[in-house]
PDB file of C-alpha atoms in Angstrom:
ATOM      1  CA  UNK P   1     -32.402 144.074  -7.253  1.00  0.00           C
ATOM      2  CA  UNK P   2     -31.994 141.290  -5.185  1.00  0.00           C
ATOM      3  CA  UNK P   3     -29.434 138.947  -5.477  1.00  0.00           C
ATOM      4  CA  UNK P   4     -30.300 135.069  -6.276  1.00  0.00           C
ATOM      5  CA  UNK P   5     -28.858 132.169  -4.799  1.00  0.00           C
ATOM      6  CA  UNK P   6     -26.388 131.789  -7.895  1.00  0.00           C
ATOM      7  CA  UNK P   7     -24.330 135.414  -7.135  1.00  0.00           C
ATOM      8  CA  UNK P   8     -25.280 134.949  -2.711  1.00  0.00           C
ATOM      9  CA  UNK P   9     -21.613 134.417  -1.666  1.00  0.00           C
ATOM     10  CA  UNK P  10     -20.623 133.544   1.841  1.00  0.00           C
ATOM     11  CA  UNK P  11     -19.263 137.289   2.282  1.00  0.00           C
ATOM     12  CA  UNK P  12     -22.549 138.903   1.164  1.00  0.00           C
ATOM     13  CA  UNK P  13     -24.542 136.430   3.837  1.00  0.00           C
ATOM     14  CA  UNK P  14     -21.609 137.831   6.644  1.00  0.00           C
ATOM     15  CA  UNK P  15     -22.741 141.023   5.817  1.00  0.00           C
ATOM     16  CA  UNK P  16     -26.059 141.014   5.515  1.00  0.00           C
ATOM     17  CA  UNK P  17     -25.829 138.799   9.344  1.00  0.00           C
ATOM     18  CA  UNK P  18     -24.109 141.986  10.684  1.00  0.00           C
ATOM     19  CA  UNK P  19     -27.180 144.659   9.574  1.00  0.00           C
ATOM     20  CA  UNK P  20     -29.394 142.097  10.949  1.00  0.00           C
ATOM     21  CA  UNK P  21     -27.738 141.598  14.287  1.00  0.00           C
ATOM     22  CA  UNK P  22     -27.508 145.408  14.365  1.00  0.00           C
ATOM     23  CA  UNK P  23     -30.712 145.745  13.939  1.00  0.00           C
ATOM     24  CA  UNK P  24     -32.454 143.172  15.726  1.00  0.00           C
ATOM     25  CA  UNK P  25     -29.753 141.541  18.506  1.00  0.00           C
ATOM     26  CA  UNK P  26     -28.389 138.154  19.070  1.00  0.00           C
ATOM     27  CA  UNK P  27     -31.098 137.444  20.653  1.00  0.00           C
ATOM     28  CA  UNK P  28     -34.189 137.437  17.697  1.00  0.00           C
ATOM     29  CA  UNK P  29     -31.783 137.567  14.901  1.00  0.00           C
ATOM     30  CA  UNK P  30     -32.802 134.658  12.748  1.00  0.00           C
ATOM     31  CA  UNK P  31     -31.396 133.346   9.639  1.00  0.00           C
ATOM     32  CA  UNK P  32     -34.618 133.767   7.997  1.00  0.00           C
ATOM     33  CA  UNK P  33     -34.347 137.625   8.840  1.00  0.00           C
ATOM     34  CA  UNK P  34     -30.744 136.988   7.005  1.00  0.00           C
ATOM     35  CA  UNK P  35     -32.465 135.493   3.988  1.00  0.00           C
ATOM     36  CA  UNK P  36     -35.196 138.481   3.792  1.00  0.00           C
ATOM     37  CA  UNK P  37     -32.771 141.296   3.640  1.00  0.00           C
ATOM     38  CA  UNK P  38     -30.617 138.929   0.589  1.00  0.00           C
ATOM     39  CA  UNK P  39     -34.222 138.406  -0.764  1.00  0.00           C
ATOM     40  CA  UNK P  40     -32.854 134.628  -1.096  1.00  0.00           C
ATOM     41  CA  UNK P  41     -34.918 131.579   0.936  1.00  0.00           C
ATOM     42  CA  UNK P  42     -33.262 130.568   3.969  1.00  0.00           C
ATOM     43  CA  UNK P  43     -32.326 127.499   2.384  1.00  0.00           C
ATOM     44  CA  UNK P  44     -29.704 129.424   0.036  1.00  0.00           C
ATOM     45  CA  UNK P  45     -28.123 130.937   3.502  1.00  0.00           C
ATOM     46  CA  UNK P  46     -28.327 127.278   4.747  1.00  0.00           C
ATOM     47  CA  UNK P  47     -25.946 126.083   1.542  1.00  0.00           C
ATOM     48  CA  UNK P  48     -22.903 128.256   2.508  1.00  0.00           C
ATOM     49  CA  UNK P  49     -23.538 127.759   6.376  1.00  0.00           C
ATOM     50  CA  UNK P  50     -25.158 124.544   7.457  1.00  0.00           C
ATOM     51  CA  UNK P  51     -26.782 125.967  10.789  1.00  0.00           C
ATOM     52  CA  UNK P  52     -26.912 129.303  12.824  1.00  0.00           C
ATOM     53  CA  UNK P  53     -24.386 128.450  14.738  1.00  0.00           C
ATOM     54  CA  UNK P  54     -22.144 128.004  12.210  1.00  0.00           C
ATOM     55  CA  UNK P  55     -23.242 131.452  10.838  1.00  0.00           C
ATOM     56  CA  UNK P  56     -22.343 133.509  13.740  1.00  0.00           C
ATOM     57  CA  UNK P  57     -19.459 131.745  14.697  1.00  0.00           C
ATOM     58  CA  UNK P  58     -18.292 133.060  10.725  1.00  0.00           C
ATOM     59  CA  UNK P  59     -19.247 136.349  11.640  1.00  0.00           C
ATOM     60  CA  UNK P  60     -17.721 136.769  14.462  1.00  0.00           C
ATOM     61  CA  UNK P  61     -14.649 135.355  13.162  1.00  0.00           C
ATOM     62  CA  UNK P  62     -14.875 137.657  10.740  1.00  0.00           C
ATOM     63  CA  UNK P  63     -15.568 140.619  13.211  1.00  0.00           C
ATOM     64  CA  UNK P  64     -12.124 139.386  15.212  1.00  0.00           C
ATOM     65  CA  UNK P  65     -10.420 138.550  11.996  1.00  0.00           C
ATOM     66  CA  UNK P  66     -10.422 142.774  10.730  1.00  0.00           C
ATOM     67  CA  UNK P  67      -8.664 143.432  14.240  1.00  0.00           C
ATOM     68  CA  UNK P  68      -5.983 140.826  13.703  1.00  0.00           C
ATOM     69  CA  UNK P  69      -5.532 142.227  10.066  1.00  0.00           C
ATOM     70  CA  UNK P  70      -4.993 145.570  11.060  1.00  0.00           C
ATOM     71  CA  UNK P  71      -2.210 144.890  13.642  1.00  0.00           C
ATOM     72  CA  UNK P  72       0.009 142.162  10.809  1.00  0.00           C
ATOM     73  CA  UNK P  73       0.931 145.000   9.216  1.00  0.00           C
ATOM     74  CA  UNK P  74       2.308 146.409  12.355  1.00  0.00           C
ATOM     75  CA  UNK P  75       4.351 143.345  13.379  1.00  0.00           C
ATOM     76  CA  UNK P  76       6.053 142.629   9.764  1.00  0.00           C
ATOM     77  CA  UNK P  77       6.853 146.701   9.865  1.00  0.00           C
ATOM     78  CA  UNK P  78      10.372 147.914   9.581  1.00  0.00           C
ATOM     79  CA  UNK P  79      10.727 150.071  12.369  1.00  0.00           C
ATOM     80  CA  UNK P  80      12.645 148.863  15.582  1.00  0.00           C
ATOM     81  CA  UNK P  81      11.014 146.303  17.258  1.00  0.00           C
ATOM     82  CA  UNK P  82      10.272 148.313  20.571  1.00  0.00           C
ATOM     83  CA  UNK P  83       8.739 150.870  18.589  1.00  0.00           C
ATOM     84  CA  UNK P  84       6.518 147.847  16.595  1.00  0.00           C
ATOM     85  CA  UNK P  85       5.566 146.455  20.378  1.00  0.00           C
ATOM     86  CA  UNK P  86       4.374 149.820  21.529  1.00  0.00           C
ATOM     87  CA  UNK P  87       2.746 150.834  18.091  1.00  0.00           C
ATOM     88  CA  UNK P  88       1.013 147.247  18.551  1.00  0.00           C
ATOM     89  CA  UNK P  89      -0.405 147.654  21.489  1.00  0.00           C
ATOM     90  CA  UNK P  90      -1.722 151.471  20.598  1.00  0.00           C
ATOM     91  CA  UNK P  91      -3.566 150.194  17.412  1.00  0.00           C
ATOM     92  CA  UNK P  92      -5.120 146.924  19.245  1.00  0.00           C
ATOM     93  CA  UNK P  93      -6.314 149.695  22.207  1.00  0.00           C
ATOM     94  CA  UNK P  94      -7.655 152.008  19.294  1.00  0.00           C
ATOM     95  CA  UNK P  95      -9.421 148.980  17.392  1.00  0.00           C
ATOM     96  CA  UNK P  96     -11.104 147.436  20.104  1.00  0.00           C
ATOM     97  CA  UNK P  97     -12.107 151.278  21.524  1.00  0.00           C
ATOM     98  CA  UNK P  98     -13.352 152.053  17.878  1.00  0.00           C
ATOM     99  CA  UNK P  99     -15.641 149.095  17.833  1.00  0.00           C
ATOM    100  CA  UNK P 100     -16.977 149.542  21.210  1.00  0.00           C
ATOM    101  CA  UNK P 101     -17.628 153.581  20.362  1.00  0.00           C
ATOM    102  CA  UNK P 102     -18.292 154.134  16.843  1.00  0.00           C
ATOM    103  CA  UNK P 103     -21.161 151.129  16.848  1.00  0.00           C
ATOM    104  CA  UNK P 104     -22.236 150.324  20.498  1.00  0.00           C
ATOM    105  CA  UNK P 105     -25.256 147.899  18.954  1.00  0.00           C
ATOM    106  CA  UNK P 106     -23.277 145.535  17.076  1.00  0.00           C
ATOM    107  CA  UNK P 107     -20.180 145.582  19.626  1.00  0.00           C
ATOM    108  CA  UNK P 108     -23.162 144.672  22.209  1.00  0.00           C
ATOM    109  CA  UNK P 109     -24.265 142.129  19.916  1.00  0.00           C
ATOM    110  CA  UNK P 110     -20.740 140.522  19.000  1.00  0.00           C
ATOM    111  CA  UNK P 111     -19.711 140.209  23.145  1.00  0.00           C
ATOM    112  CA  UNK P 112     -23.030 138.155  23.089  1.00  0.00           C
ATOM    113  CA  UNK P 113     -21.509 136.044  20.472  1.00  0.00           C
ATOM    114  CA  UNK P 114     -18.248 135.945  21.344  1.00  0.00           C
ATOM    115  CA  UNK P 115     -19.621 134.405  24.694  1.00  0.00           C
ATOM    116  CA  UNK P 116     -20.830 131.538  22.841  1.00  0.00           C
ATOM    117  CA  UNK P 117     -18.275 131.347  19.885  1.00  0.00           C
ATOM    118  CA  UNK P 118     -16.820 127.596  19.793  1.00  0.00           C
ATOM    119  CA  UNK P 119     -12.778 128.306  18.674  1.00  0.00           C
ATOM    120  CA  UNK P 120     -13.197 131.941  16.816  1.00  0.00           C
ATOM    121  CA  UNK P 121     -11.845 134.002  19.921  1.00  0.00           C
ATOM    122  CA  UNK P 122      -9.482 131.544  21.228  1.00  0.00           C
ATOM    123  CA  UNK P 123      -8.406 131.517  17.442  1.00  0.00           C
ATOM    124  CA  UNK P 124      -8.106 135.510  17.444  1.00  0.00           C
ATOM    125  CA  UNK P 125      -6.291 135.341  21.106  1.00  0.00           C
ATOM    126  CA  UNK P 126      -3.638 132.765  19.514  1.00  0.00           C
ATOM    127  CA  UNK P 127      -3.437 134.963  16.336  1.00  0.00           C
ATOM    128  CA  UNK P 128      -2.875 138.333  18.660  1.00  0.00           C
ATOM    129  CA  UNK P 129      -0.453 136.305  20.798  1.00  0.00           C
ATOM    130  CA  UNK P 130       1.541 134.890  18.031  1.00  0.00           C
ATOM    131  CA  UNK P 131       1.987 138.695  16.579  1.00  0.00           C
ATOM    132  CA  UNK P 132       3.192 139.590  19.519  1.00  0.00           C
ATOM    133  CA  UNK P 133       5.730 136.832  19.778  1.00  0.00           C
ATOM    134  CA  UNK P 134       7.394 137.154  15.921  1.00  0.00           C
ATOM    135  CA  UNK P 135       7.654 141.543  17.495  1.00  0.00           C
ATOM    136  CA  UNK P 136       9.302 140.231  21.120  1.00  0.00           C
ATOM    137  CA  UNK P 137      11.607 137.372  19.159  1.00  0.00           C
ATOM    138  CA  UNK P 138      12.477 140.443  17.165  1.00  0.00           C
ATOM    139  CA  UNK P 139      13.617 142.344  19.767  1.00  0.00           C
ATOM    140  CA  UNK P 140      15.825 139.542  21.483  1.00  0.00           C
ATOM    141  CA  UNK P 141      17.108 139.179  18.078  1.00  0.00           C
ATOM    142  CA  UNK P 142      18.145 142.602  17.756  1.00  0.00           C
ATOM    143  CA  UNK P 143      19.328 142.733  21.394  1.00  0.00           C
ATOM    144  CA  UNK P 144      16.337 145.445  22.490  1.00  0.00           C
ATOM    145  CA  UNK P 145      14.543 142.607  24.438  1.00  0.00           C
ATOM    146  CA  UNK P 146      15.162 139.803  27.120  1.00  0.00           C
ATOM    147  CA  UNK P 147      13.068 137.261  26.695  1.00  0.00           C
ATOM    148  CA  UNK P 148      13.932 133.275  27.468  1.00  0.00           C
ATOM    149  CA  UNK P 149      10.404 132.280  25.680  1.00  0.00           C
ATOM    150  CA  UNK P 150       8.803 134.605  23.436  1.00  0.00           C
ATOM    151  CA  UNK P 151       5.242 132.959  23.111  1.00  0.00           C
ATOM    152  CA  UNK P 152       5.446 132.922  27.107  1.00  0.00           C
ATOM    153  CA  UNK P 153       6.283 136.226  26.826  1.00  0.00           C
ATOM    154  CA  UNK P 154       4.009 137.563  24.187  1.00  0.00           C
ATOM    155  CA  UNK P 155       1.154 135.744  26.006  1.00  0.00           C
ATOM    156  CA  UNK P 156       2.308 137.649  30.014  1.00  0.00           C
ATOM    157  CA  UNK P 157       2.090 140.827  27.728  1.00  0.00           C
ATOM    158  CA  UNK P 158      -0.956 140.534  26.322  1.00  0.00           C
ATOM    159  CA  UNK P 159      -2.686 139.448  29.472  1.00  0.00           C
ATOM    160  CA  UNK P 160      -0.703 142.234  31.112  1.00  0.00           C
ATOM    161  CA  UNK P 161      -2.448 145.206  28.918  1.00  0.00           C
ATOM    162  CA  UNK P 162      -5.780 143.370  28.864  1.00  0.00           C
ATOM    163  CA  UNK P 163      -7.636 146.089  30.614  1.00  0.00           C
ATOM    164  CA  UNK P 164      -6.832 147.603  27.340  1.00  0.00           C
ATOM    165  CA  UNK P 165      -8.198 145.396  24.419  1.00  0.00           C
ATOM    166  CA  UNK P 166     -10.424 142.646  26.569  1.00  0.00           C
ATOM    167  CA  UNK P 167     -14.052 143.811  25.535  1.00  0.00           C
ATOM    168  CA  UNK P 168     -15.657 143.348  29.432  1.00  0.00           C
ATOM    169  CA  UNK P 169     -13.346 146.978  30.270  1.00  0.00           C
ATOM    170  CA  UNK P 170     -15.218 148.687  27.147  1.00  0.00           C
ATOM    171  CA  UNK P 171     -17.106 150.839  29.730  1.00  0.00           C
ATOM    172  CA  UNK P 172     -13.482 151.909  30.895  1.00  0.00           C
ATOM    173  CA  UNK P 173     -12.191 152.975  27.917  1.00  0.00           C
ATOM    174  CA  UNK P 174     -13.632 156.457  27.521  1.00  0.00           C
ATOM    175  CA  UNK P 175     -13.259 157.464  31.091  1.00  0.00           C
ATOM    176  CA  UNK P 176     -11.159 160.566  31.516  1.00  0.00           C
ATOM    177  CA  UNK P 177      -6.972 159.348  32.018  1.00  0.00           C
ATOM    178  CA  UNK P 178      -6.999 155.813  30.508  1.00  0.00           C
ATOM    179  CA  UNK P 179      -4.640 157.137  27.816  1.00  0.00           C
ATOM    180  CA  UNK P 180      -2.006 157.962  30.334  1.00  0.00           C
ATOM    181  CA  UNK P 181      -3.120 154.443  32.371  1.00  0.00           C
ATOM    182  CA  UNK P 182      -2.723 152.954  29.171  1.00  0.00           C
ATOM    183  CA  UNK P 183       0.469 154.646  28.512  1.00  0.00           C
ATOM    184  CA  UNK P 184       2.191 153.926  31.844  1.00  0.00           C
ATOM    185  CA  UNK P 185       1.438 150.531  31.520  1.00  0.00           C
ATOM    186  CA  UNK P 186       3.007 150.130  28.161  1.00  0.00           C
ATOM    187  CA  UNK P 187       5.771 151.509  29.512  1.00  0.00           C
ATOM    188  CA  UNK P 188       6.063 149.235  32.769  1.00  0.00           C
ATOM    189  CA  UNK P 189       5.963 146.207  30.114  1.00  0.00           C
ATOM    190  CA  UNK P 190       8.933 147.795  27.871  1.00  0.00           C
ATOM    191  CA  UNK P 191      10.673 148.530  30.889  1.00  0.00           C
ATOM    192  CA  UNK P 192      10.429 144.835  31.675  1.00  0.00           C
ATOM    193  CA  UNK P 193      11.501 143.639  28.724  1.00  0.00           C
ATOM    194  CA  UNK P 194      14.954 145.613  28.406  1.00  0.00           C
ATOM    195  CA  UNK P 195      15.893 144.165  31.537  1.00  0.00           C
TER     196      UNK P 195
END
């Protein structure tokens, strides 16, 4: 049974936007092709998110937003902060290589969107950035680390393994040796920050 504008929640319209931009593309994915798989009007998608834009910017906020949930865990983690830096950066390689593998359509779709997203990536860069900061202040903390400025830090890191999690190297990611690339890097950036 379809659902009626009373029980549509903004979560239901976020998922229902990611089938349809699977299935059709940024490109002639509309909002009333969001509205026909709810079986609501477009006018009851309209209510929670006052135009298109607004709509994809949610989803792809969203999109970013499981990524940035799956790494907190890493950073408020127990274990020795070099081990939390080096476990970071593993999971935020595996994430982004996961979306780009396991559903090529809708990681196609969301660089389309991600292109046009007003603050949601810059958002998800500061969020990724901070994470990385609270693990490096951590490790100066603890005496594992030198590092004057930690945000300046954690921001030269993550620029410094981008190859790794920015989504234009996708195509890279599955070629043979980027786990040891990936790993000798990681270890040229702990190196650095014992010294």
């Amino acid at each position: 049974m379809a659902p009626t504008s009373e029980t549509l929640t903004a979560e239901r319209i976020l998922e229902a936007t990611e089938e349809v931009l699977r299935r059709h593309g940024p490109a002639k994915a509309t909002v009333v092709d969001v509205a026909r798989a709810l079986g609501v009007s477009h006018g009851s998608v309209y209510r929670h998110f006052r135009t298109k834009a607004a709509l994809r910017e949610a989803v792809t906020k969203r999109w970013l937003d499981r990524t940035s949930g799956e790494l907190s865990g890493i950073v408020a983690g127990g274990s020795a902060p070099e081990a939390r830096l080096r476990d970071w950066l593993a999971a935020l390689f595996a994430a982004k290589r996961r979306k780009a593998g396991d559903d090529p359509e809708l990681f196609a779709t969301y660089m389309v969107l991600t292109d046009e997203a007003g603050t949601a990536v810059g958002e998800h860069i500061t969020d990724l950035t901070t994470q990385l900061a609270r693990i490096i202040e951590a490790g100066v903390e603890t005496g594992s680390f030198t590092a004057t400025d930690p945000d300046a830090t954690a921001r030269a890191v993550f620029q410094a393994t981008g190859r790794f999690h920015d989504p234009c190297y996708a195509r890279e990611w599955e070629q043979p040796g980027v786990e040891g690339e990936f790993e000798a890097v990681v270890e040229l950036v702990v190196r650095g920050l014992h010294a």
